[in-house]
Amino acid sequence: ICKNRRRQIWINIGLVVLALLNIFLYYQESLNYIEGKVELGSILSILIPLLLILATRGIIRDNRLVKSADRLR
């Protein structure tokens, strides 16, 4: 487990950017098709950035908790 929370936050932000880029590219490719179905992967790819944002919020909250505990020592 990586204890460097700042690095975890930056990795998550980078992954959110990559996930949004992936969704954009998937959308651009889907414009080329006349008919087709919605795949499970396309639905799950929308959830990935949301879950990464929630993970980042959790890391930030954890960091605040650790800093407040350090102040009490």
Short mmCIF file of C-alpha atoms in Angstrom, two decimals, residues 12 40 51 72:
data_model
loop_
_atom_site.label_atom_id
_atom_site.label_comp_id
_atom_site.label_asym_id
_atom_site.label_seq_id
_atom_site.Cartn_x
_atom_site.Cartn_y
_atom_site.Cartn_z
CA ASN A 12 -6.14 9.22 -9.56
CA LEU A 40 -21.69 -3.46 -21.12
CA LEU A 51 -15.48 5.87 -8.89
CA LEU A 72 -3.22 16.26 18.66
#
